[in-house]
Each structure stands twice: as C-alpha cells, then as structure tokens.
Amino acid sequence: MKFLAVTALLPLLASALPRGGPMAKRQTDIPPFTVTSSRSGSPIHLLPLQAAGQSFWLGGSPATYCPTGEGLECPPGKETVIVGASSLDVEVPGGQIIYVNPSGALSFSQAHSASIPPGSSVGPFQYQPGQPFGHWSFTGLNTTGFMACPQPQGNTTQWRVYAATPKATVPTGNVNDCLGFDALAVPWKSNYTAAAWQYI
C-alpha cells in the first residue's frame, strides 16, 4: 500500500525538479556573468561574448527568441549571460548548455533539446571569482582557454570563438590566424530572473 502511495506521487515530484534556466541560477554559488575578451592591442580587445546561431562570437549582438502569449513577460534578451559556468541564463524549460563541438568551436544546445554532436566536450568550464571581475575558462581537450578565429563576411570580419587547441578546424583553415584571449567574467545584475527566454 505504501509503495502504491509513493509511486502515485512520483509524477508530482518529477515536475518539481529544476529544469535549468532561472532555477539553475538559484542552485549555484556562481553568480550569472557576461564575458568580455581581453587581448591588448588586438581587434578583439574588450569585445563582448555573444551567443548566436548555436555558436559564440566576439562582438555583435546575441540572437534570442521569446514566444508571445498572454501574461508572458519576456526577459530583455540583449546580452549573453552565463550561469553556473556551463549554461546560458535562460527561462526556456530544460535550459541550454554550453559545449565545444568536434571542430573545436564553442557552441550551445538548441532549446528543448539536450542533444549535442557526438565527439563534443561539455567541459570542464571553470569560473574563478575576482574583483572587479572574474575569469572564465575551458580546460577540456587539453586546452587552457579560448581563442577567436576570423571568419570573413564580405567587407567585415567576424570573430568566432573556439577552444584554444591546435587541432581546431577554423574558418580560414589556419589556426595561426586565431587570437587567444582572456575571458573576463563580469557580474550580471538584473531585476529579471534570466537574461533571455532562449538563445537561437
């Protein structure tokens, strides 16, 4: 009889479990943060890290989405914010994790899916607190951080972020074109429970 009572409660208990997004923020001692690149005397110095197209870039704007619905208040979606060192700060159920794909590119999972490409690395991503900012790094795949690789787009150059590994498959085909950088972690404060509904 007790067994039946407990099994009847299992669906309720499962629905109460955190599913990422704002709940992840409440369950970690790592504060949400944005990332700014630091490499003096370079074209990538002090550019914000932005999530767009399931990838990460230095400079530009994030790509975000929020569904429309009565009573739904969308977060601003104007910054890329990381929570818990390895997830995006989103409200979408299930959250969105950060990983390094098989080519070495820093990537993030699609909303509503935990699927990532075979051969990807989910970490470790590390956050080190500091004043006035901390540092964020990736130490998987025998690397010690990140690099930004140029990706020409017409008359402009975009900088796609990769794990700093000589084995990365980069847009120009030459990893020596990439610039290593320090990822400065800047605390993010807001009245919203998350930075975006989801990144796309």
mmCIF file of C-alpha atoms in Angstrom:
data_model
loop_
_atom_site.group_PDB
_atom_site.id
_atom_site.type_symbol
_atom_site.label_atom_id
_atom_site.label_comp_id
_atom_site.label_asym_id
_atom_site.label_seq_id
_atom_site.Cartn_x
_atom_site.Cartn_y
_atom_site.Cartn_z
ATOM 1 C CA MET A 1 0.000 0.000 0.000
ATOM 2 C CA LYS A 2 2.817 2.422 0.906
ATOM 3 C CA PHE A 3 4.548 1.535 -2.360
ATOM 4 C CA LEU A 4 1.422 2.490 -4.333
ATOM 5 C CA ALA A 5 1.140 5.804 -2.482
ATOM 6 C CA VAL A 6 4.767 6.677 -3.222
ATOM 7 C CA THR A 7 4.528 5.728 -6.905
ATOM 8 C CA ALA A 8 1.413 7.876 -7.249
ATOM 9 C CA LEU A 9 3.470 10.865 -6.070
ATOM 10 C CA LEU A 10 6.388 10.302 -8.478
ATOM 11 C CA PRO A 11 4.964 12.443 -11.326
ATOM 12 C CA LEU A 12 4.422 15.326 -8.904
ATOM 13 C CA LEU A 13 7.944 15.014 -7.528
ATOM 14 C CA ALA A 14 9.410 14.911 -11.039
ATOM 15 C CA SER A 15 7.546 18.050 -12.055
ATOM 16 C CA ALA A 16 9.016 19.861 -9.054
ATOM 17 C CA LEU A 17 12.611 19.163 -10.094
ATOM 18 C CA PRO A 18 14.579 22.073 -11.583
ATOM 19 C CA ARG A 19 14.884 22.046 -15.360
ATOM 20 C CA GLY A 20 17.571 24.678 -15.932
ATOM 21 C CA GLY A 21 17.031 28.328 -16.754
ATOM 22 C CA PRO A 22 16.217 30.511 -13.753
ATOM 23 C CA MET A 23 16.174 27.541 -11.371
ATOM 24 C CA ALA A 24 19.805 26.772 -12.253
ATOM 25 C CA LYS A 25 20.728 30.294 -11.168
ATOM 26 C CA ARG A 26 19.196 29.775 -7.740
ATOM 27 C CA GLN A 27 21.016 26.481 -7.192
ATOM 28 C CA THR A 28 24.573 27.588 -7.822
ATOM 29 C CA ASP A 29 27.033 29.694 -5.892
ATOM 30 C CA ILE A 30 28.451 31.031 -9.173
ATOM 31 C CA PRO A 31 26.721 34.328 -9.964
ATOM 32 C CA PRO A 32 25.465 34.967 -13.505
ATOM 33 C CA PHE A 33 28.029 36.809 -15.607
ATOM 34 C CA THR A 34 28.766 38.224 -19.038
ATOM 35 C CA VAL A 35 32.114 37.696 -20.759
ATOM 36 C CA THR A 36 34.389 40.333 -22.267
ATOM 37 C CA SER A 37 37.531 39.418 -24.208
ATOM 38 C CA SER A 38 40.894 40.799 -23.164
ATOM 39 C CA ARG A 39 43.825 40.921 -25.587
ATOM 40 C CA SER A 40 45.535 44.298 -25.636
ATOM 41 C CA GLY A 41 46.492 45.809 -28.985
ATOM 42 C CA SER A 42 44.250 43.475 -30.984
ATOM 43 C CA PRO A 43 40.966 43.877 -32.878
ATOM 44 C CA ILE A 44 39.216 41.641 -30.332
ATOM 45 C CA HIS A 45 40.179 43.585 -27.197
ATOM 46 C CA LEU A 46 37.201 44.306 -24.899
ATOM 47 C CA LEU A 47 34.561 42.770 -27.177
ATOM 48 C CA PRO A 48 31.514 41.103 -25.572
ATOM 49 C CA LEU A 49 30.948 37.362 -25.992
ATOM 50 C CA GLN A 50 27.651 36.830 -27.843
ATOM 51 C CA ALA A 51 25.565 33.708 -28.492
ATOM 52 C CA ALA A 52 24.069 33.454 -31.988
ATOM 53 C CA GLY A 53 23.468 30.643 -34.466
ATOM 54 C CA GLN A 54 24.331 27.920 -31.890
ATOM 55 C CA SER A 55 27.841 29.458 -31.777
ATOM 56 C CA PHE A 56 29.693 32.126 -29.818
ATOM 57 C CA TRP A 57 31.193 35.287 -31.282
ATOM 58 C CA LEU A 58 33.143 38.303 -30.082
ATOM 59 C CA GLY A 59 31.245 41.498 -30.809
ATOM 60 C CA GLY A 60 27.848 41.973 -32.385
ATOM 61 C CA SER A 61 24.572 41.089 -30.684
ATOM 62 C CA PRO A 62 23.037 37.891 -29.343
ATOM 63 C CA ALA A 63 20.287 36.085 -31.237
ATOM 64 C CA THR A 64 17.340 35.476 -28.914
ATOM 65 C CA TYR A 65 13.695 34.443 -29.083
ATOM 66 C CA CYS A 66 10.715 34.746 -26.775
ATOM 67 C CA PRO A 67 7.266 33.303 -27.552
ATOM 68 C CA THR A 68 4.246 35.548 -27.445
ATOM 69 C CA GLY A 69 1.484 34.767 -25.021
ATOM 70 C CA GLU A 70 -0.900 36.387 -22.643
ATOM 71 C CA GLY A 71 0.748 37.173 -19.331
ATOM 72 C CA LEU A 72 4.226 36.255 -20.580
ATOM 73 C CA GLU A 73 6.899 38.814 -19.752
ATOM 74 C CA CYS A 74 9.973 38.349 -21.904
ATOM 75 C CA PRO A 75 13.462 38.967 -20.494
ATOM 76 C CA PRO A 76 15.461 41.652 -22.341
ATOM 77 C CA GLY A 77 17.491 39.212 -24.482
ATOM 78 C CA LYS A 78 20.091 41.886 -25.251
ATOM 79 C CA GLU A 79 23.114 40.289 -23.581
ATOM 80 C CA THR A 80 24.694 36.859 -23.463
ATOM 81 C CA VAL A 81 24.748 35.742 -19.836
ATOM 82 C CA ILE A 82 26.285 32.553 -18.451
ATOM 83 C CA VAL A 83 25.141 30.855 -15.261
ATOM 84 C CA GLY A 84 26.798 28.025 -13.358
ATOM 85 C CA ALA A 85 29.901 28.295 -15.625
ATOM 86 C CA SER A 86 28.471 25.981 -18.300
ATOM 87 C CA SER A 87 24.916 27.069 -19.186
ATOM 88 C CA LEU A 88 23.186 30.040 -20.734
ATOM 89 C CA ASP A 89 20.957 32.058 -18.406
ATOM 90 C CA VAL A 90 17.563 31.289 -19.957
ATOM 91 C CA GLU A 91 13.956 30.700 -18.934
ATOM 92 C CA VAL A 92 13.177 28.032 -21.523
ATOM 93 C CA PRO A 93 12.410 24.677 -19.823
ATOM 94 C CA GLY A 94 15.421 22.381 -19.910
ATOM 95 C CA GLY A 95 17.886 25.230 -20.250
ATOM 96 C CA GLN A 96 20.696 25.476 -22.806
ATOM 97 C CA ILE A 97 24.131 24.021 -22.121
ATOM 98 C CA ILE A 98 27.469 25.258 -23.419
ATOM 99 C CA TYR A 99 29.861 22.793 -25.061
ATOM 100 C CA VAL A 100 32.765 22.583 -27.502
ATOM 101 C CA ASN A 101 31.811 20.842 -30.742
ATOM 102 C CA PRO A 102 34.089 18.358 -32.582
ATOM 103 C CA SER A 103 35.622 21.160 -34.704
ATOM 104 C CA GLY A 104 36.644 22.974 -31.514
ATOM 105 C CA ALA A 105 34.014 25.724 -31.757
ATOM 106 C CA LEU A 106 32.349 26.968 -28.578
ATOM 107 C CA SER A 107 28.662 26.137 -29.040
ATOM 108 C CA PHE A 108 25.341 25.931 -27.214
ATOM 109 C CA SER A 109 22.479 23.458 -27.338
ATOM 110 C CA GLN A 110 19.174 24.197 -29.001
ATOM 111 C CA ALA A 111 16.229 24.917 -26.747
ATOM 112 C CA HIS A 112 14.061 21.892 -25.861
ATOM 113 C CA SER A 113 16.906 19.505 -26.738
ATOM 114 C CA ALA A 114 19.778 18.046 -24.746
ATOM 115 C CA SER A 115 21.299 16.668 -27.951
ATOM 116 C CA ILE A 116 24.845 17.682 -28.866
ATOM 117 C CA PRO A 117 27.040 16.301 -31.686
ATOM 118 C CA PRO A 118 28.974 13.089 -30.959
ATOM 119 C CA GLY A 119 32.566 13.879 -30.006
ATOM 120 C CA SER A 120 31.664 17.167 -28.317
ATOM 121 C CA SER A 121 33.128 18.175 -24.951
ATOM 122 C CA VAL A 122 30.916 19.533 -22.166
ATOM 123 C CA GLY A 123 33.821 20.760 -20.087
ATOM 124 C CA PRO A 124 35.199 21.360 -17.707
ATOM 125 C CA PHE A 125 34.297 25.036 -17.848
ATOM 126 C CA GLN A 126 35.636 26.935 -14.872
ATOM 127 C CA TYR A 127 34.739 30.209 -13.208
ATOM 128 C CA GLN A 128 37.254 31.939 -10.958
ATOM 129 C CA PRO A 129 35.899 34.868 -8.939
ATOM 130 C CA GLY A 130 37.816 38.116 -8.687
ATOM 131 C CA GLN A 131 37.493 41.874 -8.287
ATOM 132 C CA PRO A 132 36.348 43.827 -10.215
ATOM 133 C CA PHE A 133 35.766 40.810 -12.484
ATOM 134 C CA GLY A 134 36.452 37.094 -12.515
ATOM 135 C CA HIS A 135 37.752 34.763 -15.216
ATOM 136 C CA TRP A 136 36.036 32.050 -17.257
ATOM 137 C CA SER A 137 37.956 29.242 -18.906
ATOM 138 C CA PHE A 138 37.687 25.874 -20.619
ATOM 139 C CA THR A 139 40.205 23.189 -19.708
ATOM 140 C CA GLY A 140 38.823 20.222 -21.640
ATOM 141 C CA LEU A 141 40.571 18.723 -24.676
ATOM 142 C CA ASN A 142 43.968 19.591 -23.119
ATOM 143 C CA THR A 143 43.379 23.315 -23.636
ATOM 144 C CA THR A 144 43.853 26.311 -21.397
ATOM 145 C CA GLY A 145 41.179 28.700 -22.591
ATOM 146 C CA PHE A 146 39.700 30.255 -25.694
ATOM 147 C CA MET A 147 40.725 31.785 -28.993
ATOM 148 C CA ALA A 148 38.868 33.922 -31.512
ATOM 149 C CA CYS A 149 39.196 32.987 -35.166
ATOM 150 C CA PRO A 150 38.447 35.361 -38.051
ATOM 151 C CA GLN A 151 35.538 34.483 -40.296
ATOM 152 C CA PRO A 152 35.397 36.917 -43.242
ATOM 153 C CA GLN A 153 31.887 38.130 -44.105
ATOM 154 C CA GLY A 154 32.062 40.363 -47.183
ATOM 155 C CA ASN A 155 33.958 43.524 -46.218
ATOM 156 C CA THR A 156 33.903 42.730 -42.496
ATOM 157 C CA THR A 157 35.418 40.100 -40.244
ATOM 158 C CA GLN A 158 33.507 38.268 -37.551
ATOM 159 C CA TRP A 159 35.355 36.539 -34.734
ATOM 160 C CA ARG A 160 34.100 33.060 -33.868
ATOM 161 C CA VAL A 161 35.152 31.592 -30.514
ATOM 162 C CA TYR A 162 36.941 28.237 -30.257
ATOM 163 C CA ALA A 163 38.683 26.235 -27.571
ATOM 164 C CA ALA A 164 42.383 27.129 -27.756
ATOM 165 C CA THR A 165 43.526 23.889 -29.357
ATOM 166 C CA PRO A 166 45.872 23.485 -32.351
ATOM 167 C CA LYS A 167 43.547 20.736 -33.616
ATOM 168 C CA ALA A 168 40.597 23.109 -34.161
ATOM 169 C CA THR A 169 39.025 23.266 -37.616
ATOM 170 C CA VAL A 170 38.817 27.031 -38.100
ATOM 171 C CA PRO A 171 37.172 29.144 -40.865
ATOM 172 C CA THR A 172 40.451 30.135 -42.598
ATOM 173 C CA GLY A 173 41.922 26.646 -42.279
ATOM 174 C CA ASN A 174 44.915 28.030 -40.351
ATOM 175 C CA VAL A 175 44.768 28.034 -36.549
ATOM 176 C CA ASN A 176 47.654 30.556 -36.521
ATOM 177 C CA ASP A 177 45.149 33.172 -37.739
ATOM 178 C CA CYS A 178 43.341 32.895 -34.396
ATOM 179 C CA LEU A 179 43.967 35.082 -31.361
ATOM 180 C CA GLY A 180 43.980 33.698 -27.841
ATOM 181 C CA PHE A 181 42.259 35.851 -25.245
ATOM 182 C CA ASP A 182 41.414 36.068 -21.563
ATOM 183 C CA ALA A 183 37.683 35.705 -20.880
ATOM 184 C CA LEU A 184 36.831 38.302 -18.245
ATOM 185 C CA ALA A 185 33.706 37.367 -16.280
ATOM 186 C CA VAL A 186 31.699 40.472 -15.395
ATOM 187 C CA PRO A 187 28.901 40.009 -12.804
ATOM 188 C CA TRP A 188 25.412 40.451 -14.299
ATOM 189 C CA LYS A 189 22.707 42.031 -12.212
ATOM 190 C CA SER A 190 19.097 42.451 -13.290
ATOM 191 C CA ASN A 191 15.565 42.506 -11.951
ATOM 192 C CA TYR A 192 14.743 39.723 -14.423
ATOM 193 C CA THR A 193 15.052 36.064 -13.439
ATOM 194 C CA ALA A 194 17.023 35.297 -16.630
ATOM 195 C CA ALA A 195 18.812 37.183 -19.395
ATOM 196 C CA ALA A 196 16.742 35.694 -22.236
ATOM 197 C CA TRP A 197 13.916 33.271 -22.875
ATOM 198 C CA GLN A 198 16.220 31.341 -25.202
ATOM 199 C CA TYR A 199 19.203 31.894 -27.468
ATOM 200 C CA ILE A 200 18.964 30.817 -31.102
#
